[in-house]
Amino acid sequence: MAHVVIFGSLRSFTDGVSELEIDARSTRALLNALVERFPALSETVEAGVSLAIDGEIYKEAWFTPIGPDSEVVVMPLMVGG
Amino acid sequence: MSKQEFKILGTRPIRPDGLDKVTGKAMFGADKSATGMLHARILRSPHAHAEIISIDTSKAKALPGVKAVITGADFDDVENRWTRYTMQNCMAQGRALYDGHAIAAVAATSKKIAGAALKLIEVEYKILPHVTDVDEAMQPGAPLLHEGVKARKLGDDVSGNTVGYYSFGHGDVDAGFAKADEVIERRFKTAATHQGYIEPQACLADLGADGRGALWCTTQGHYMVRETCAEILGIDASQLRVTASEIGGGFGGKTTVFIEPVALKLSQKSGRPVKLVMSREEVFRATGPTMSASMDVKIGMGKDGKITAGHARLRYQGGAFPYNMVMMGAMSAFACYDLENVQSEGWDVMTNRPKMISYRAPGAPMAVYGVESVIDELCQKLGLDPIEVRLLNAAKEGTKSSYGPRFKAIGLVEALKAAKAHPHYSAPLPANTGRGVACGFWFNFGGQVSVSMAINTDGTVNLIEGNPDIGGSRASISMMAAEALGIPFERIRTIVGDTASVGFSDVTDGSRVTFAVGIATINAAKAAIRELCKRAAMIWEIDEDAVEWVDGTARPTGHNAGDFPPMSLAEIAATSGKTGGPIAGHHEGAPDKAGVSFGVHLVDLEVDPETGFTSIKRYTAFQDVGKAIHPAYVEGQIQGGAVQGIGWALNEEYIYGADGRLQNPGFLDYRIPVASDLPMIDAVIIEVPNPGHPYGVRGCGETAIVPPLAAVANGVAQAVGVRLFELPMSPPKILKAL
C-alpha cells in the first residue's frame, strides 16, 4: 500500500484527510482511487497535478510505477519559467 | 551517485551560435520578411478598465493601403477556458481589462499606414472602476475582473478576484513559535517586474483561407504557439508550421502568445503575409510581467540559531486573468530549510494589470526574499553568523521538504560551506558598506521532448531538437551527444527543428532543456550506437551481441568474436548505403527526476547616505548544478539570474498612476542594471550529481534569480542600519528610510 500525502489546501476537498494508504501500482490508478474516494478532488486532478514518488517529482505521468512502500505526495501542477 | 569521468562534458568549446550572433547574421523574430508582406499595428486601451460599447473601423478600412482590420469580434469562442483567457488577452472581447489591452488591429502595406489607420478607429468606452493593488483587489467589494472564477472553498472575507489558494507545510507552527527564543514577523511588498528581454515579441504570419499556414516567431515554445494558435483559429495543428527564430531573451516571458493569433487572423483575412513587431512600450504594457506581492512572514528561532517554526502568507497580484502561480512561491518559501514546524499559504489575485507570465523561477524570488530577510534579522538580533545559522537549518538528503516530498541528493550544504570558505566572506568591509547573504531554491522540471539524430556518411552527426535554445542548449546537447557517441564535439551540429520536422516538445522553461533533451539525446545516441554495432557485426560477419561501442568505435568483444581492428563511427557510416541504408537514432519521452537546485549568494554593496544610491561592489554566487556540461554557459546563467535579481531588488518596478495607467513603459524609466552598473559576478559551480540524470545534470537556469533580492536587502540593512521591507529599494525609498 502506498502512503499518500495530500498537500495543505487540497485537504479541504478530502474532508480534512491529510494522509492515507492506497493500493495502486501506477500514478493513474492512484489518482483514480483518490477521486473515487474524494469526488471533490476531480476538478483539481483533471486540471493536472504533480506527484512526488519517494522524493522524485512527476508531472502528469499516468503510468509511473508506484512501489508497495512508496510515499506519494500529491501537489499542484507545477510550472517554470 | 559517484562522480563520473568525462571527456567532453565540463570543457568549454566555442559556442555554436556565436559567430552568427556577433556578425548580425542570426535571424531573430523581426528579421524575417516575405514577398507581398503587410505590416500590422495594434490599437490598445488607454483605460485600466472599461466596457467596450462600440468599435467603428469603417474609416480605417477605407484608408488606402489598409488590407485588413480585426477586433475581438473576429475571434470565435473556444471551449478551453485557459485558451479563451489567452485569446482574450491577445484581443479584448467586451471589456478592456488593463491599460494596453489590445482592442483592434490593422494590416496595411506599410507600418506608417497601419499606424494612421489605428487613429481612424473609433472606440466608445464606458469607464469602469479599476484596481491595481493586490491587497485592495482582495477586499470584498473590489472591482471584479471576471465573474465565477473565485477559488473554491474561500469565504466572503476575500473578493471574487481571488482565484487561487494554496497551503503547504507540516508540524505545529504555534507550538514551534512557543519554543522560540526570538520571533520576528514582518510584512513585505515587492513590485511587479518585467523579464526585460532585449528582443520584443515579433512574428511573421502567413495563413491561407484553407487553414494552411506558416508562422515565424520569437518564442520559448513553438509547439505551444502552434497548438494555442490552432485552437484559437479553429485550424488543425498539422496545417500550421511554426518555426522558432533565434531568441533575444525570454526568461519565461515568451512561454505564451501575445501577438501571434492576431497576425495569423490578419493574414487569413487579407490573404497576405503579415509581420507584427511589438514596440518596447507595448512590451511593457501588454506582455506579461511577473507578479507583485504582499507578504507576511513570521519565523521563530532559538538562541542557538535553530529555526523552531516558520509561517508565510503570500498574496500575489497576477493581472487581468485567472492564473495559478502563487503556489510556486508557497512551495519555495521555506524549501531551503529542514523544519519541524512550517506552513506557507498563498493567494492568487487578479487586478487591472497585464496578465502575468512566468519570470525565471516564477513566484519564488519574492517569497524567499521575505523568509531570508527575517532569518537575517533574527541572526542580527541573536548575534549569530548568517551562514552558520543556515548550515544549522539547511535541507539535505532525506529532509522532508516544506512542500511535502523528501529531498534526494542535494547540494545546499556544499554551497553554504563553499560560501563560508570563500575569501569574499572574510574580506574586510569599508564604511557605508554592507554584506548580504541569502539562499535560494528552485525545482527544475523534465517534460516532453523529441530528438532526432542522423549519422552522416562522412562521420558527422546532425541532431534536431524541438526546444528553442534560450541559454546554450545547442552547445550542451551537442556535447552530450559527443560524449555518448565518443566523437569530437565539432563533428556534431544541433539545430532547433520547426514543428513539422521533429516530434512535440514542451516549452523551454523550468530549467528543463539540458536535463530532459539531454536524456533524449543520450537515448537517441544509444539507439544509433546499437545500429552502428549491428552494421559492424554484419561487416565482420559476427553476432551483433559480440560487438561493443568504446570511445567512438565498434569493437569485437568476447572469446569467440574474432580479432578485428576497431571500426570508427565514420568508417561504419561511410558504407551505410551498402549495409542497410542511413543510420539514425531518435528518442521521444517525458523524463522526470529533474533534481532540485540550491544557491547561496554573497553581496558587498555600498549605500551613498546623501543620495540613497546603492552600488554593488562585489558579488559571488554559489550554485549546485549537478554537472556543468558547458561551464561557461552555466556561469552565464548564474550571472544573468543574479543581475536580474539585483535589478528587482534595487530599481525595477511597474509604476501605476491613480488612473490605473502604467507610468514607466520604457527602459529610460524602468531601470534594469547594465554592465557598467555592476562588478563581475563571480559564479562558483558546485557539482552534486542528480541521480535522475545519466550524467548528473540538474537545471541551472532559474535558481540564481532567487537569492539576490534578499541578499541585496540584507546587505542594505547592514550598510545603513535600517531595514527596508519593500522592493525595489530605489534611492528615494532608501533616503526616506534613512
PDB file of C-alpha atoms in Angstrom, chain A residues 41-80:
ATOM      1  CA  LEU A  41     -10.861  16.276  -5.962  1.00  0.00           C
ATOM      2  CA  SER A  42     -11.874  15.533  -9.553  1.00  0.00           C
ATOM      3  CA  GLU A  43     -11.689  19.141 -10.763  1.00  0.00           C
ATOM      4  CA  THR A  44      -8.157  19.524  -9.424  1.00  0.00           C
ATOM      5  CA  VAL A  45      -6.991  16.168 -10.757  1.00  0.00           C
ATOM      6  CA  GLU A  46      -8.468  16.882 -14.183  1.00  0.00           C
ATOM      7  CA  ALA A  47      -6.723  20.253 -14.253  1.00  0.00           C
ATOM      8  CA  GLY A  48      -3.459  18.428 -13.617  1.00  0.00           C
ATOM      9  CA  VAL A  49      -1.349  17.576 -10.607  1.00  0.00           C
ATOM     10  CA  SER A  50       2.258  16.798  -9.868  1.00  0.00           C
ATOM     11  CA  LEU A  51       3.165  13.758  -7.818  1.00  0.00           C
ATOM     12  CA  ALA A  52       6.282  13.204  -5.788  1.00  0.00           C
ATOM     13  CA  ILE A  53       7.046   9.498  -5.537  1.00  0.00           C
ATOM     14  CA  ASP A  54       9.724   8.781  -2.944  1.00  0.00           C
ATOM     15  CA  GLY A  55      11.037  12.291  -3.394  1.00  0.00           C
ATOM     16  CA  GLU A  56      11.063  12.376  -7.212  1.00  0.00           C
ATOM     17  CA  ILE A  57       8.589  14.792  -8.797  1.00  0.00           C
ATOM     18  CA  TYR A  58       6.499  13.646 -11.757  1.00  0.00           C
ATOM     19  CA  LYS A  59       4.207  15.860 -13.802  1.00  0.00           C
ATOM     20  CA  GLU A  60       1.128  14.192 -15.281  1.00  0.00           C
ATOM     21  CA  ALA A  61       2.752  10.828 -15.967  1.00  0.00           C
ATOM     22  CA  TRP A  62      -0.048   8.234 -15.837  1.00  0.00           C
ATOM     23  CA  PHE A  63       1.963   5.065 -15.801  1.00  0.00           C
ATOM     24  CA  THR A  64       4.832   5.831 -13.485  1.00  0.00           C
ATOM     25  CA  PRO A  65       5.151   2.746 -11.273  1.00  0.00           C
ATOM     26  CA  ILE A  66       4.480   3.090  -7.559  1.00  0.00           C
ATOM     27  CA  GLY A  67       6.135   0.666  -5.179  1.00  0.00           C
ATOM     28  CA  PRO A  68       4.197  -1.048  -2.383  1.00  0.00           C
ATOM     29  CA  ASP A  69       6.031   1.010   0.244  1.00  0.00           C
ATOM     30  CA  SER A  70       6.280   4.247  -1.711  1.00  0.00           C
ATOM     31  CA  GLU A  71       5.462   7.646  -0.286  1.00  0.00           C
ATOM     32  CA  VAL A  72       3.429   9.691  -2.758  1.00  0.00           C
ATOM     33  CA  VAL A  73       2.845  13.405  -2.225  1.00  0.00           C
ATOM     34  CA  VAL A  74       0.028  14.936  -4.256  1.00  0.00           C
ATOM     35  CA  MET A  75       0.883  18.505  -5.267  1.00  0.00           C
ATOM     36  CA  PRO A  76      -0.428  21.105  -7.704  1.00  0.00           C
ATOM     37  CA  LEU A  77       0.772  21.006 -11.289  1.00  0.00           C
ATOM     38  CA  MET A  78       3.985  22.964 -11.248  1.00  0.00           C
ATOM     39  CA  VAL A  79       5.197  25.385 -13.887  1.00  0.00           C
ATOM     40  CA  GLY A  80       8.526  27.015 -14.625  1.00  0.00           C
TER      41      GLY A  80
END
